[in-house]
Coordinates of C-alpha atoms in Angstrom, one line a residue:
M5 CA 12.3 5.4 -38.4
K6 CA 11.9 5.8 -35.0
Y7 CA 13.1 9.5 -33.0
T8 CA 13.1 10.8 -29.8
N9 CA 12.3 14.0 -28.5
P10 CA 13.4 17.0 -28.4
V11 CA 15.1 17.0 -31.8
I12 CA 17.0 20.0 -30.7
P13 CA 18.2 20.0 -27.2
G14 CA 19.2 22.7 -24.8
F15 CA 18.3 26.3 -24.5
Y16 CA 16.8 26.9 -28.3
P17 CA 13.1 28.4 -27.4
D18 CA 10.6 29.8 -29.7
P19 CA 11.6 27.6 -33.1
S20 CA 10.1 28.7 -36.4
V21 CA 10.5 27.0 -39.5
C22 CA 10.4 27.4 -43.3
F23 CA 11.2 25.2 -46.4
A24 CA 13.6 26.5 -49.2
N25 CA 15.9 24.7 -51.9
G26 CA 15.2 21.4 -50.6
K27 CA 16.2 21.9 -47.0
Y28 CA 14.5 23.1 -43.6
Y29 CA 15.5 26.0 -41.8
L30 CA 14.6 26.9 -38.3
A31 CA 15.4 29.9 -36.1
A32 CA 15.1 30.1 -32.5
S33 CA 15.3 32.8 -29.6
T34 CA 18.6 34.3 -27.9
F35 CA 17.2 37.0 -25.4
Q36 CA 20.5 38.6 -24.0
Y37 CA 23.3 36.6 -25.8
F38 CA 25.3 37.4 -28.6
P39 CA 25.0 36.6 -31.7
G40 CA 21.2 36.9 -31.7
V41 CA 18.9 34.1 -33.1
A42 CA 20.5 30.8 -33.7
L43 CA 19.8 29.2 -37.1
F44 CA 19.6 25.5 -38.0
E45 CA 19.2 23.3 -41.1
S46 CA 18.0 20.0 -41.9
D47 CA 17.1 17.4 -44.5
D48 CA 14.7 15.3 -42.6
L49 CA 13.2 17.6 -39.5
V50 CA 14.9 15.1 -37.1
N51 CA 18.5 16.0 -37.4
W52 CA 19.3 19.8 -37.0
E53 CA 22.8 21.4 -37.5
Q54 CA 23.4 24.8 -36.3
F55 CA 25.2 26.8 -39.0
G56 CA 25.4 30.6 -37.8
Y57 CA 22.9 33.3 -36.5
A58 CA 20.9 36.2 -38.1
L59 CA 22.4 38.9 -35.5
T60 CA 26.1 38.7 -35.9
R61 CA 26.5 42.6 -35.9
P62 CA 26.4 44.9 -33.0
E63 CA 24.4 47.5 -34.8
Q64 CA 21.6 45.0 -35.8
V65 CA 20.5 44.3 -32.0
M66 CA 20.7 46.7 -29.0
L67 CA 22.0 44.5 -26.2
K68 CA 24.2 46.9 -24.2
N69 CA 23.3 46.2 -20.3
I70 CA 19.9 44.9 -21.1
N71 CA 18.1 42.8 -18.3
S72 CA 18.5 39.2 -18.3
S73 CA 15.8 37.1 -20.6
G74 CA 15.4 40.7 -22.2
G75 CA 16.4 41.4 -25.7
V76 CA 15.6 39.2 -28.7
F77 CA 12.4 37.4 -28.2
A78 CA 10.6 34.7 -30.4
P79 CA 12.0 34.9 -34.3
T80 CA 9.9 33.9 -37.2
I81 CA 11.5 32.8 -40.6
R82 CA 10.0 32.6 -44.1
Y83 CA 11.1 32.3 -47.4
N84 CA 9.8 34.1 -50.3
G85 CA 10.6 35.3 -54.0
G86 CA 14.1 33.9 -53.2
R87 CA 14.9 35.7 -50.1
F88 CA 14.9 34.8 -46.4
Y89 CA 13.4 36.9 -43.6
M90 CA 13.7 36.7 -39.8
V91 CA 11.3 39.0 -37.7
T92 CA 11.9 39.4 -34.2
T93 CA 11.4 41.5 -31.4
N94 CA 13.8 43.4 -29.2
D95 CA 11.8 43.2 -26.0
T96 CA 13.9 45.5 -23.8
T97 CA 13.5 48.5 -26.9
H98 CA 9.8 47.5 -27.8
E99 CA 10.8 47.4 -31.4
N100 CA 9.4 44.7 -33.6
F101 CA 12.1 44.7 -36.7
Y102 CA 13.0 42.2 -39.5
V103 CA 16.3 41.3 -41.5
Y104 CA 16.5 39.7 -44.9
T105 CA 19.1 37.9 -46.9
D106 CA 19.4 36.1 -50.2
D107 CA 22.5 33.7 -48.7
I108 CA 21.2 32.0 -45.7
Y109 CA 24.8 31.2 -44.9
G110 CA 26.0 34.9 -45.5
E111 CA 25.1 38.2 -43.5
W112 CA 21.8 39.6 -43.1
S113 CA 20.6 43.0 -43.6
D114 CA 20.3 46.0 -41.2
P115 CA 17.0 45.9 -39.4
I116 CA 14.0 47.3 -40.9
T117 CA 11.5 48.3 -38.1
V118 CA 7.8 48.2 -38.4
D119 CA 5.3 50.6 -36.4
Q120 CA 3.4 47.7 -34.7
G121 CA 3.8 46.8 -30.8
G122 CA 3.4 43.5 -29.2
I123 CA 5.7 40.6 -29.6
D124 CA 6.0 37.5 -31.4
P125 CA 5.8 39.0 -34.6
S126 CA 5.1 36.9 -38.0
L127 CA 5.0 37.5 -41.7
Y128 CA 2.7 36.1 -44.3
F129 CA 3.2 36.6 -47.9
E130 CA 0.7 35.9 -50.7
D131 CA 0.1 37.3 -54.3
G132 CA 2.7 40.3 -53.8
R133 CA 1.2 41.6 -50.3
V134 CA 3.1 41.2 -47.1
Y135 CA 1.1 40.8 -44.1
F136 CA 2.9 41.5 -40.3
M137 CA 1.0 40.1 -37.3
S138 CA 2.1 40.2 -33.8
N139 CA 0.2 40.0 -30.3
G140 CA -0.6 43.3 -28.8
S141 CA -3.2 46.0 -29.3
D142 CA -4.6 47.3 -32.6
D143 CA -5.0 51.0 -33.5
E144 CA -8.2 50.9 -31.8
G145 CA -6.8 49.5 -28.6
K146 CA -8.4 46.0 -29.2
G147 CA -5.9 43.3 -28.0
G148 CA -5.2 40.4 -29.5
V149 CA -3.6 38.8 -32.3
V150 CA -3.0 42.2 -34.5
Q151 CA -2.2 42.5 -38.2
C152 CA -1.7 45.1 -40.7
E153 CA -0.5 44.7 -44.6
I154 CA 3.4 46.4 -44.8
D155 CA 5.8 47.1 -47.6
I156 CA 8.2 44.4 -47.6
A157 CA 11.1 47.3 -48.8
T158 CA 10.6 49.6 -46.0
G159 CA 8.6 48.3 -43.2
K160 CA 5.8 51.0 -43.7
K161 CA 2.2 50.1 -43.0
L162 CA 0.0 50.1 -45.7
T163 CA -3.2 49.6 -43.7
A164 CA -4.0 50.2 -40.1
S165 CA -3.3 47.3 -37.7
K166 CA -6.5 45.1 -36.7
C167 CA -7.2 42.7 -34.1
I168 CA -8.2 39.9 -36.0
W169 CA -8.5 37.0 -33.4
Q170 CA -8.7 37.1 -29.4
G171 CA -7.9 33.6 -28.9
S172 CA -9.7 30.6 -27.5
G173 CA -9.7 32.1 -23.9
G174 CA -6.2 31.1 -22.0
R175 CA -4.0 33.8 -20.8
Y176 CA -1.1 35.3 -22.5
L177 CA -2.1 34.9 -26.2
E178 CA 1.2 34.7 -28.5
S179 CA 3.2 33.3 -31.1
P180 CA 0.8 33.9 -34.0
H181 CA 1.4 32.3 -37.3
L182 CA -0.7 32.2 -40.8
Y183 CA -0.9 29.6 -43.3
K184 CA -2.8 28.9 -46.3
I185 CA -4.0 25.5 -46.9
G186 CA -6.9 24.9 -49.5
E187 CA -9.1 27.4 -48.8
W188 CA -8.8 28.1 -45.5
Y189 CA -6.6 30.3 -43.4
Y190 CA -5.3 29.0 -40.6
L191 CA -4.2 31.2 -37.9
M192 CA -2.1 29.0 -34.9
A193 CA -0.7 30.6 -31.7
A194 CA 0.1 29.9 -28.2
E195 CA -1.6 30.5 -24.8
G196 CA -1.3 29.7 -21.3
G197 CA 2.0 31.0 -20.8
T198 CA 5.2 29.6 -21.6
E199 CA 5.3 27.2 -18.5
Y200 CA 3.3 24.3 -17.4
G201 CA 0.0 25.7 -18.9
H202 CA 1.4 26.1 -22.0
M203 CA -0.7 25.1 -25.2
I204 CA -1.2 25.6 -29.0
T205 CA -4.3 26.8 -30.1
L206 CA -6.1 27.3 -33.7
S207 CA -8.8 29.0 -35.6
R208 CA -9.3 29.3 -39.3
S209 CA -11.2 31.6 -41.7
K210 CA -11.9 32.1 -45.6
S211 CA -10.5 35.5 -45.6
V212 CA -6.9 36.7 -44.3
W213 CA -8.7 39.6 -42.3
G214 CA -11.2 37.1 -40.7
P215 CA -13.2 36.4 -38.8
F216 CA -11.6 33.6 -37.7
E217 CA -13.6 30.9 -35.6
N218 CA -11.8 28.6 -33.1
C219 CA -11.2 25.0 -33.4
P220 CA -13.8 22.9 -31.4
S221 CA -11.0 21.0 -30.5
N222 CA -8.7 23.3 -28.9
P223 CA -5.8 23.2 -27.8
I224 CA -4.8 20.9 -30.5
L225 CA -1.7 20.5 -28.7
T226 CA -0.7 20.6 -25.0
N227 CA 0.9 18.4 -22.2
R228 CA -0.2 20.3 -19.1
N229 CA -2.5 17.6 -17.9
K230 CA -0.2 14.8 -19.1
A231 CA 1.5 14.1 -15.7
P232 CA 3.5 12.5 -14.1
Y233 CA 5.3 13.4 -17.2
I234 CA 8.8 14.7 -18.0
I235 CA 8.0 16.7 -21.2
Q236 CA 6.2 19.9 -20.3
G237 CA 5.6 23.2 -21.7
I238 CA 4.4 22.4 -25.1
G239 CA 3.4 25.2 -27.2
H240 CA 4.6 28.0 -29.4
G241 CA 4.9 25.8 -32.6
D242 CA 5.3 26.4 -36.1
L243 CA 3.4 24.2 -39.0
V244 CA 5.4 22.6 -41.8
F245 CA 5.0 20.2 -44.5
D246 CA 7.6 17.3 -44.9
K247 CA 8.8 16.5 -48.8
S248 CA 6.1 13.7 -48.5
G249 CA 3.5 16.0 -47.6
N250 CA 3.0 15.4 -44.1
L251 CA 2.5 17.7 -41.7
F252 CA 4.3 18.4 -38.5
I253 CA 4.3 21.0 -35.6
L254 CA 8.1 22.1 -34.4
S255 CA 7.3 23.5 -30.9
L256 CA 9.2 24.3 -27.6
G257 CA 8.6 22.2 -25.0
F258 CA 11.2 21.6 -21.6
R259 CA 11.9 18.2 -19.4
Q260 CA 11.6 18.3 -15.9
I261 CA 14.6 17.3 -14.1
H262 CA 12.8 14.4 -12.1
M263 CA 9.2 13.1 -12.8
W264 CA 8.2 14.3 -9.6
M265 CA 10.2 17.5 -9.5
P266 CA 8.5 20.5 -11.6
Y267 CA 11.8 22.0 -12.4
H268 CA 13.7 22.6 -15.3
N269 CA 17.0 23.9 -15.9
L270 CA 17.9 23.0 -19.6
G271 CA 15.7 25.7 -20.7
R272 CA 12.8 25.3 -23.6
E273 CA 13.9 22.8 -26.0
V274 CA 12.7 22.3 -29.7
F275 CA 10.3 19.0 -29.9
L276 CA 8.6 17.4 -33.2
T277 CA 5.2 16.3 -33.1
P278 CA 3.5 14.5 -36.0
A279 CA 0.3 16.4 -37.0
R280 CA -2.8 16.1 -39.7
L281 CA -5.6 17.5 -41.6
T282 CA -8.9 16.0 -40.2
D283 CA -11.8 15.1 -42.3
D284 CA -13.6 18.5 -41.2
G285 CA -10.9 20.4 -42.3
W286 CA -9.1 21.3 -38.9
I287 CA -5.6 20.2 -37.7
A288 CA -4.9 17.3 -35.0
A289 CA -1.8 16.8 -33.7
G290 CA 0.3 13.8 -32.1
L291 CA -1.5 10.6 -30.9
D292 CA -4.0 12.4 -28.6
G293 CA -3.0 15.7 -28.7
T294 CA 0.0 15.8 -26.9
T295 CA 3.5 15.5 -27.8
D296 CA 5.3 12.3 -26.8
E297 CA 8.8 11.3 -26.3
S298 CA 9.3 9.3 -29.2
Y299 CA 7.5 8.6 -32.8
E300 CA 7.6 6.5 -35.5
I301 CA 7.6 8.4 -39.2
A302 CA 8.4 7.4 -42.5
G303 CA 12.2 7.6 -43.8
D304 CA 15.3 5.3 -43.4
F305 CA 17.5 8.0 -41.6
A306 CA 18.8 7.7 -38.1
Q307 CA 18.8 10.2 -35.4
K308 CA 22.3 11.5 -34.5
P309 CA 23.2 11.7 -30.7
I310 CA 24.9 15.0 -29.1
K311 CA 28.2 15.6 -30.3
E312 CA 31.0 15.7 -27.9
Y313 CA 32.6 19.2 -27.7
T314 CA 36.0 20.1 -27.7
F315 CA 37.8 23.4 -29.1
A316 CA 38.7 21.4 -32.3
S317 CA 35.2 19.9 -32.8
T318 CA 33.3 23.3 -32.1
D319 CA 33.4 27.0 -34.2
P320 CA 33.4 29.5 -31.7
G321 CA 31.2 31.8 -34.0
I322 CA 28.4 29.1 -34.2
D323 CA 28.2 26.8 -31.2
W324 CA 29.3 29.2 -28.8
C325 CA 27.9 32.8 -27.8
Y326 CA 28.7 35.7 -25.4
L327 CA 26.6 38.0 -22.8
R328 CA 25.3 41.0 -24.3
T329 CA 27.9 43.4 -26.0
P330 CA 31.3 41.4 -25.8
D331 CA 34.8 42.9 -26.5
M332 CA 36.0 40.5 -29.2
A333 CA 39.7 41.8 -28.2
D334 CA 39.4 40.0 -25.1
Y335 CA 39.1 36.7 -26.8
T336 CA 41.8 34.4 -28.4
L337 CA 40.3 31.3 -29.7
T338 CA 42.2 28.5 -31.3
K339 CA 41.4 24.7 -31.8
E340 CA 44.1 24.3 -29.3
K341 CA 43.5 26.8 -26.6
Y342 CA 41.0 29.6 -25.4
T343 CA 42.6 32.6 -24.0
L344 CA 40.1 35.0 -22.1
R345 CA 41.2 38.5 -20.8
G346 CA 39.1 39.5 -17.8
S347 CA 38.0 43.0 -16.5
S348 CA 36.8 43.9 -13.4
L349 CA 33.4 42.7 -14.5
T350 CA 32.1 39.6 -12.8
L351 CA 29.5 37.1 -13.6
D352 CA 27.3 39.0 -11.0
D353 CA 27.1 41.9 -13.4
V354 CA 24.2 43.0 -15.6
D355 CA 26.7 43.9 -18.1
S356 CA 29.1 41.6 -20.6
P357 CA 32.0 40.1 -18.5
T358 CA 34.6 38.0 -20.5
F359 CA 32.6 34.9 -21.1
I360 CA 31.9 32.0 -23.7
A361 CA 29.3 29.6 -23.2
L362 CA 27.6 26.4 -24.6
R363 CA 24.4 26.0 -23.6
Q364 CA 23.8 22.7 -21.7
R365 CA 21.8 20.2 -23.9
G366 CA 21.6 17.2 -21.8
F367 CA 21.0 16.1 -17.9
C368 CA 24.0 13.9 -17.7
F369 CA 27.5 14.8 -18.9
E370 CA 31.1 15.1 -18.0
L371 CA 33.3 18.3 -18.3
C372 CA 37.0 18.7 -17.6
C373 CA 39.6 21.6 -18.7
D374 CA 42.7 22.6 -17.8
V375 CA 42.6 26.2 -16.7
G376 CA 45.3 28.4 -15.8
V377 CA 45.9 32.0 -14.5
T378 CA 48.3 34.5 -13.6
D379 CA 46.0 36.9 -11.8
G380 CA 42.5 37.5 -11.3
E381 CA 40.5 34.0 -11.6
G382 CA 39.3 31.9 -14.5
G383 CA 36.9 28.8 -14.4
I384 CA 34.2 27.1 -15.6
T385 CA 30.6 28.2 -14.8
I386 CA 26.9 26.6 -15.0
Y387 CA 25.5 29.6 -15.8
M388 CA 21.6 30.8 -15.5
D389 CA 21.7 34.3 -15.0
E390 CA 23.4 36.8 -13.0
N391 CA 21.8 35.6 -9.9
E392 CA 22.1 32.0 -10.1
H393 CA 25.2 30.6 -11.3
Y394 CA 27.7 28.2 -9.9
E395 CA 31.7 27.9 -11.0
I396 CA 34.7 26.1 -10.1
A397 CA 37.5 28.2 -10.7
V398 CA 41.2 28.9 -10.3
R399 CA 42.5 32.4 -8.7
K400 CA 45.3 34.4 -7.6
A401 CA 45.5 34.2 -3.8
A402 CA 47.9 36.7 -2.3
D403 CA 51.4 34.9 -3.2
S404 CA 49.9 31.5 -3.9
Y405 CA 46.9 30.1 -6.0
E406 CA 43.9 28.3 -5.2
A407 CA 40.6 26.2 -6.7
I408 CA 37.5 27.1 -5.5
L409 CA 33.9 26.5 -5.9
R410 CA 31.3 29.2 -5.6
L411 CA 27.9 28.3 -5.4
N412 CA 25.5 31.9 -5.9
I413 CA 21.6 31.8 -5.6
G414 CA 19.4 34.5 -5.4
G415 CA 21.4 37.2 -3.0
I416 CA 23.5 34.4 -1.5
K417 CA 27.0 34.4 -2.8
H418 CA 29.2 31.8 -1.4
I419 CA 32.5 30.1 -1.5
Q420 CA 31.9 26.7 -0.6
T421 CA 35.2 25.2 -0.9
A422 CA 38.9 26.7 -1.3
I423 CA 41.7 24.4 -1.8
P424 CA 45.5 25.5 -2.2
L425 CA 47.3 24.5 -5.2
E426 CA 50.7 23.9 -5.9
G427 CA 51.1 25.8 -9.1
S428 CA 48.8 28.5 -11.4
K429 CA 47.3 25.4 -13.0
A430 CA 44.5 23.0 -12.5
R431 CA 42.6 20.4 -14.1
L432 CA 38.8 21.4 -13.0
C433 CA 35.9 18.9 -13.6
I434 CA 32.3 18.9 -13.7
E435 CA 29.9 15.7 -13.6
G436 CA 26.2 16.6 -14.1
D437 CA 23.0 14.6 -13.6
N438 CA 19.3 15.4 -13.1
L439 CA 19.7 16.6 -9.7
F440 CA 23.3 17.8 -8.9
Y441 CA 26.3 19.2 -10.5
K442 CA 29.4 17.6 -9.0
F443 CA 32.6 19.6 -8.8
A444 CA 36.4 18.5 -8.5
V445 CA 39.8 19.3 -9.2
V446 CA 41.7 16.4 -11.1
S447 CA 45.5 15.3 -11.2
G448 CA 46.7 15.5 -15.2
D449 CA 47.1 11.9 -15.2
G450 CA 43.6 11.4 -13.2
S451 CA 45.1 9.6 -10.7
E452 CA 43.6 11.8 -7.9
R453 CA 40.6 13.5 -7.4
R454 CA 39.4 16.2 -4.9
E455 CA 35.9 16.6 -4.6
L456 CA 35.1 20.5 -3.9
G457 CA 31.3 19.9 -3.5
V458 CA 28.0 19.7 -4.9
G459 CA 25.5 22.2 -6.4
S460 CA 21.7 21.1 -6.8
T461 CA 20.3 21.5 -10.6
K462 CA 17.1 22.8 -8.9
Y463 CA 18.3 26.1 -7.9
I464 CA 19.8 26.6 -11.7
T465 CA 16.0 26.8 -13.3
S466 CA 13.7 28.9 -14.6
E467 CA 11.3 28.0 -11.7
V468 CA 13.8 29.7 -9.1
S469 CA 15.5 32.0 -11.4
G470 CA 12.5 33.1 -13.7
G471 CA 13.1 34.2 -17.1
F472 CA 13.3 32.1 -20.6
T473 CA 16.6 31.0 -20.8
G474 CA 18.4 27.8 -20.0
A475 CA 21.6 26.5 -18.4
M476 CA 25.0 27.5 -20.1
I477 CA 28.6 25.8 -19.7
G478 CA 30.7 29.0 -19.6
L479 CA 34.5 29.6 -19.4
Y480 CA 35.1 33.1 -18.1
A481 CA 38.1 35.3 -16.9
V482 CA 37.9 38.0 -14.2
N483 CA 40.7 40.6 -13.6
G484 CA 43.3 39.1 -15.4
E485 CA 44.1 36.5 -18.2
A486 CA 42.8 32.7 -18.2
E487 CA 43.8 30.0 -20.1
F488 CA 41.7 26.9 -21.1
E489 CA 43.1 23.9 -22.8
G490 CA 42.0 20.2 -23.0
F491 CA 38.4 21.5 -23.2
A492 CA 36.2 18.2 -23.4
L493 CA 32.3 17.8 -22.8
K494 CA 30.7 14.5 -23.1
Y495 CA 27.0 14.0 -22.8
M496 CA 26.1 10.5 -21.5
E497 CA 22.1 10.3 -22.8

């Protein structure tokens, strides 16, 4: 069958995968959003369904007032002895920790910290021993991929931290994962930075402690010189064998908004690339060491399209997420209506405004929702971070109500349009494509449409805002209660 990349569209970066009980399970980064570490399952590596999060309790992860693109960095998910483990970094508190569960659909444990620095931690299990690795500096101050043996029950180090590989020469060595295939230990990592120079590199050794030799074909996977091409930034991958013994790499990557415009607004997404063992015992990926838009692989299953999002078709505990440390008493969420009670906090604050969001998962979409307020402001936002976001909203203005379009880019916060409303409720609509977001107020029967303005997608991108997240489609309220009904989000791709 033929599949198209990305296999998980939208802001789900740093994928890690394991196989257990006949299914594939995947974990992805969440940074300042809560709950933390999104979890997916699949029967075929192509169709993925999110079923929850690993960090669902505030005491599991400190997110209060953290900087955007801080918080929960790249996770690794592994399965051993009937138990799932997820190890990650809180980059704001500089802690590496793991949680575990015997029921991946249930709650995960409280965190267990490991006294080793760096980011992008990973676990490797073999013969009753557990090895913990990250990128950083070892106990002698040597930088690279650093490894120690730990007691998995307590997180206590059983050996000194030792640098086992310093990469192939690219900058920002990260995302180390260790595998045993045959007689070889393969150490795969990312280099080049998680931008346009991103790449996956490989080394191997016959000892878990090295020395590791570089693959002569490094990088084994990169799109850094594949131009002009929409798919860029391929890197930070994890290896997995499918049920038939075929090898694949699940990696992050991103799609430019246009072939000739190096901006990306959807965040770093999940791409699937076929791989194979070579005759000389190394690993090759893709048709030519790059990730393509589509591949033919064995199987008789079909790739499912992105679903349409309504309140009835989504689960607020799975599809939706919040900023940092939400007060759940401010949210009343049903299949018919979402009611948000807003404080004085706004989307400009590095805090937890009343905000609930979906990831933007495709370039082209249509979204409409009926929004009503009594006091304050409530609306829909296209949100990258506290500095870059667009919103269309209904707000109280003296003794009347108005619909507004506000564009926020860097330090510029500008109300583009404000039009009076006959009542306190309006149907707000957004149309998105690769280059623009178009904002409008539509009458209840759809017969009248009042355009409020346009925002360029390129200003809601990592190239403008910095950081590691992606565009979110959010509902918010400020200084009063807002009601949202008739929410309908449809993708055109």
